[in-house]
Amino acid sequence: MFFVRLYVIYNTLNIFKEISMKNKRLVLAFILIILMNPLSVAAQEKISVAVAANFISAFKEIAADFEKKTGVKVEATFSSTGNLYSQIQNGAPYDVFLSADEQRPDLLHKEGFTDGTFIYARGQVILWS
């Protein structure tokens, strides 16, 4: 499996509601991540992605664009990072892990579940009153 980590602190406003340049960059990053996967996407009919719950709306847009551009079906599982981490430790067959923190992907790497991790996005905390 190939894991990536997401270091995004999601604010109370849904900053990913509209497709923006930022989302277009995330779509490109997602496609590049999949293409770097040791199992070529071209040989797969679908990919399985574990997605932290705070990234649902943005990921749905990214997955739809990815499916449209590649023809590869994206099967997403949305849950807390901790639950996804436990599932992976117990053998869940995810191709990509989009985590809400750095700790869990690092632990999975140390435990031998992946060859490496990297940060592909950063967010900001915004106080809204």
PDB file of C-alpha atoms in Angstrom:
ATOM      1  CA  MET A   1       0.000   0.000   0.000  1.00  0.00           C
ATOM      2  CA  PHE A   2       1.030   3.557  -0.568  1.00  0.00           C
ATOM      3  CA  PHE A   3       0.125   6.049   2.113  1.00  0.00           C
ATOM      4  CA  VAL A   4       0.110   9.789   2.089  1.00  0.00           C
ATOM      5  CA  ARG A   5      -0.613  12.155   4.881  1.00  0.00           C
ATOM      6  CA  LEU A   6      -2.759  15.179   5.057  1.00  0.00           C
ATOM      7  CA  TYR A   7      -1.744  17.936   7.421  1.00  0.00           C
ATOM      8  CA  VAL A   8      -4.875  20.051   7.241  1.00  0.00           C
ATOM      9  CA  ILE A   9      -6.587  21.718  10.155  1.00  0.00           C
ATOM     10  CA  TYR A  10     -10.056  22.198   8.764  1.00  0.00           C
ATOM     11  CA  ASN A  11     -11.810  25.445   9.735  1.00  0.00           C
ATOM     12  CA  THR A  12     -15.483  25.889  10.507  1.00  0.00           C
ATOM     13  CA  LEU A  13     -16.145  27.336   7.067  1.00  0.00           C
ATOM     14  CA  ASN A  14     -16.145  24.754   4.337  1.00  0.00           C
ATOM     15  CA  ILE A  15     -13.278  26.209   2.280  1.00  0.00           C
ATOM     16  CA  PHE A  16     -13.571  23.456  -0.310  1.00  0.00           C
ATOM     17  CA  LYS A  17     -17.214  24.047  -1.342  1.00  0.00           C
ATOM     18  CA  GLU A  18     -16.369  25.745  -4.594  1.00  0.00           C
ATOM     19  CA  ILE A  19     -13.883  24.414  -7.070  1.00  0.00           C
ATOM     20  CA  SER A  20     -10.933  26.726  -6.772  1.00  0.00           C
ATOM     21  CA  MET A  21      -7.340  26.744  -7.922  1.00  0.00           C
ATOM     22  CA  LYS A  22      -6.490  25.106  -4.606  1.00  0.00           C
ATOM     23  CA  ASN A  23      -8.837  22.189  -5.390  1.00  0.00           C
ATOM     24  CA  LYS A  24      -7.450  21.903  -8.884  1.00  0.00           C
ATOM     25  CA  ARG A  25      -4.002  21.563  -7.345  1.00  0.00           C
ATOM     26  CA  LEU A  26      -5.320  18.890  -4.980  1.00  0.00           C
ATOM     27  CA  VAL A  27      -6.811  17.002  -7.928  1.00  0.00           C
ATOM     28  CA  LEU A  28      -3.434  17.090  -9.655  1.00  0.00           C
ATOM     29  CA  ALA A  29      -1.692  15.987  -6.447  1.00  0.00           C
ATOM     30  CA  PHE A  30      -4.156  13.102  -6.060  1.00  0.00           C
ATOM     31  CA  ILE A  31      -3.560  11.942  -9.628  1.00  0.00           C
ATOM     32  CA  LEU A  32       0.208  12.125  -9.136  1.00  0.00           C
ATOM     33  CA  ILE A  33      -0.050  10.161  -5.891  1.00  0.00           C
ATOM     34  CA  ILE A  34      -1.999   7.416  -7.623  1.00  0.00           C
ATOM     35  CA  LEU A  35       0.397   7.325 -10.552  1.00  0.00           C
ATOM     36  CA  MET A  36       3.320   6.898  -8.139  1.00  0.00           C
ATOM     37  CA  ASN A  37       1.620   3.872  -6.592  1.00  0.00           C
ATOM     38  CA  PRO A  38       3.662   0.703  -7.238  1.00  0.00           C
ATOM     39  CA  LEU A  39       0.540  -0.950  -8.657  1.00  0.00           C
ATOM     40  CA  SER A  40      -0.182   1.016 -11.797  1.00  0.00           C
ATOM     41  CA  VAL A  41      -3.635   2.549 -11.905  1.00  0.00           C
ATOM     42  CA  ALA A  42      -3.823   1.701 -15.588  1.00  0.00           C
ATOM     43  CA  ALA A  43      -3.881  -1.977 -14.610  1.00  0.00           C
ATOM     44  CA  GLN A  44      -6.620  -1.425 -12.029  1.00  0.00           C
ATOM     45  CA  GLU A  45     -10.331  -0.964 -12.543  1.00  0.00           C
ATOM     46  CA  LYS A  46     -10.691   0.739  -9.164  1.00  0.00           C
ATOM     47  CA  ILE A  47      -8.685   2.150  -6.300  1.00  0.00           C
ATOM     48  CA  SER A  48      -9.585   2.041  -2.636  1.00  0.00           C
ATOM     49  CA  VAL A  49      -8.996   5.217  -0.636  1.00  0.00           C
ATOM     50  CA  ALA A  50      -9.205   5.718   3.130  1.00  0.00           C
ATOM     51  CA  VAL A  51     -10.229   9.345   3.710  1.00  0.00           C
ATOM     52  CA  ALA A  52     -10.271  11.298   6.971  1.00  0.00           C
ATOM     53  CA  ALA A  53     -13.785  12.578   7.660  1.00  0.00           C
ATOM     54  CA  ASN A  54     -12.758  16.245   7.643  1.00  0.00           C
ATOM     55  CA  PHE A  55     -11.791  15.942   3.973  1.00  0.00           C
ATOM     56  CA  ILE A  56     -15.069  14.468   2.641  1.00  0.00           C
ATOM     57  CA  SER A  57     -16.420  17.335   0.539  1.00  0.00           C
ATOM     58  CA  ALA A  58     -13.098  18.160  -1.105  1.00  0.00           C
ATOM     59  CA  PHE A  59     -12.324  14.493  -1.725  1.00  0.00           C
ATOM     60  CA  LYS A  60     -15.660  13.843  -3.431  1.00  0.00           C
ATOM     61  CA  GLU A  61     -14.834  16.555  -5.983  1.00  0.00           C
ATOM     62  CA  ILE A  62     -11.310  15.230  -6.439  1.00  0.00           C
ATOM     63  CA  ALA A  63     -12.526  11.648  -6.875  1.00  0.00           C
ATOM     64  CA  ALA A  64     -15.172  12.674  -9.418  1.00  0.00           C
ATOM     65  CA  ASP A  65     -12.567  14.533 -11.490  1.00  0.00           C
ATOM     66  CA  PHE A  66     -10.149  11.610 -11.213  1.00  0.00           C
ATOM     67  CA  GLU A  67     -12.782   9.091 -12.351  1.00  0.00           C
ATOM     68  CA  LYS A  68     -13.793  11.322 -15.258  1.00  0.00           C
ATOM     69  CA  LYS A  69     -10.196  11.818 -16.422  1.00  0.00           C
ATOM     70  CA  THR A  70      -8.918   8.257 -15.946  1.00  0.00           C
ATOM     71  CA  GLY A  71     -11.957   5.979 -16.069  1.00  0.00           C
ATOM     72  CA  VAL A  72     -10.723   4.356 -12.838  1.00  0.00           C
ATOM     73  CA  LYS A  73     -13.425   4.019 -10.163  1.00  0.00           C
ATOM     74  CA  VAL A  74     -12.568   5.486  -6.767  1.00  0.00           C
ATOM     75  CA  GLU A  75     -14.007   3.620  -3.775  1.00  0.00           C
ATOM     76  CA  ALA A  76     -13.716   5.796  -0.686  1.00  0.00           C
ATOM     77  CA  THR A  77     -14.123   4.917   2.957  1.00  0.00           C
ATOM     78  CA  PHE A  78     -14.738   7.969   5.152  1.00  0.00           C
ATOM     79  CA  SER A  79     -14.005   7.768   8.862  1.00  0.00           C
ATOM     80  CA  SER A  80     -11.840   9.231  11.578  1.00  0.00           C
ATOM     81  CA  THR A  81      -8.103   8.968  11.072  1.00  0.00           C
ATOM     82  CA  GLY A  82      -7.871   6.741  14.155  1.00  0.00           C
ATOM     83  CA  ASN A  83     -10.461   4.282  12.829  1.00  0.00           C
ATOM     84  CA  LEU A  84      -8.803   4.145   9.410  1.00  0.00           C
ATOM     85  CA  TYR A  85      -5.417   3.608  11.068  1.00  0.00           C
ATOM     86  CA  SER A  86      -6.828   0.618  13.002  1.00  0.00           C
ATOM     87  CA  GLN A  87      -8.427  -0.816   9.865  1.00  0.00           C
ATOM     88  CA  ILE A  88      -5.109  -0.624   8.006  1.00  0.00           C
ATOM     89  CA  GLN A  89      -3.289  -2.302  10.895  1.00  0.00           C
ATOM     90  CA  ASN A  90      -5.856  -5.106  10.681  1.00  0.00           C
ATOM     91  CA  GLY A  91      -5.384  -5.658   6.961  1.00  0.00           C
ATOM     92  CA  ALA A  92      -7.834  -3.300   5.231  1.00  0.00           C
ATOM     93  CA  PRO A  93      -6.717  -3.196   1.572  1.00  0.00           C
ATOM     94  CA  TYR A  94      -6.491   0.564   0.911  1.00  0.00           C
ATOM     95  CA  ASP A  95      -4.377   1.872  -1.953  1.00  0.00           C
ATOM     96  CA  VAL A  96      -4.223   5.425  -0.557  1.00  0.00           C
ATOM     97  CA  PHE A  97      -4.651   6.835   2.958  1.00  0.00           C
ATOM     98  CA  LEU A  98      -5.568  10.520   3.313  1.00  0.00           C
ATOM     99  CA  SER A  99      -4.958  11.205   6.989  1.00  0.00           C
ATOM    100  CA  ALA A 100      -5.909  14.265   9.042  1.00  0.00           C
ATOM    101  CA  ASP A 101      -2.641  14.127  10.964  1.00  0.00           C
ATOM    102  CA  GLU A 102       0.992  13.197  10.539  1.00  0.00           C
ATOM    103  CA  GLN A 103       1.185  10.805  13.482  1.00  0.00           C
ATOM    104  CA  ARG A 104      -0.810   7.835  12.117  1.00  0.00           C
ATOM    105  CA  PRO A 105       0.907   7.645   8.700  1.00  0.00           C
ATOM    106  CA  ASP A 106       4.288   7.903  10.450  1.00  0.00           C
ATOM    107  CA  LEU A 107       3.318   5.042  12.777  1.00  0.00           C
ATOM    108  CA  LEU A 108       2.155   2.930   9.825  1.00  0.00           C
ATOM    109  CA  HIS A 109       5.496   3.564   8.155  1.00  0.00           C
ATOM    110  CA  LYS A 110       7.419   2.577  11.299  1.00  0.00           C
ATOM    111  CA  GLU A 111       5.256  -0.559  11.571  1.00  0.00           C
ATOM    112  CA  GLY A 112       6.183  -1.583   8.015  1.00  0.00           C
ATOM    113  CA  PHE A 113       2.887  -0.905   6.240  1.00  0.00           C
ATOM    114  CA  THR A 114       4.393   1.540   3.737  1.00  0.00           C
ATOM    115  CA  ASP A 115       7.643   2.588   2.120  1.00  0.00           C
ATOM    116  CA  GLY A 116       7.149   6.221   3.098  1.00  0.00           C
ATOM    117  CA  THR A 117       4.827   9.148   3.648  1.00  0.00           C
ATOM    118  CA  PHE A 118       4.709  12.790   2.667  1.00  0.00           C
ATOM    119  CA  ILE A 119       2.678  15.911   3.298  1.00  0.00           C
ATOM    120  CA  TYR A 120       0.736  16.998   0.237  1.00  0.00           C
ATOM    121  CA  ALA A 121      -1.474  19.752   1.656  1.00  0.00           C
ATOM    122  CA  ARG A 122      -1.509  22.237   4.507  1.00  0.00           C
ATOM    123  CA  GLY A 123      -4.371  24.205   5.986  1.00  0.00           C
ATOM    124  CA  GLN A 124      -4.862  27.141   8.285  1.00  0.00           C
ATOM    125  CA  VAL A 125      -6.868  27.603  11.435  1.00  0.00           C
ATOM    126  CA  ILE A 126      -9.379  30.409  10.979  1.00  0.00           C
ATOM    127  CA  LEU A 127     -11.305  32.027  13.805  1.00  0.00           C
ATOM    128  CA  TRP A 128     -14.767  33.041  12.653  1.00  0.00           C
ATOM    129  CA  SER A 129     -17.095  35.033  14.855  1.00  0.00           C
TER     130      SER A 129
END
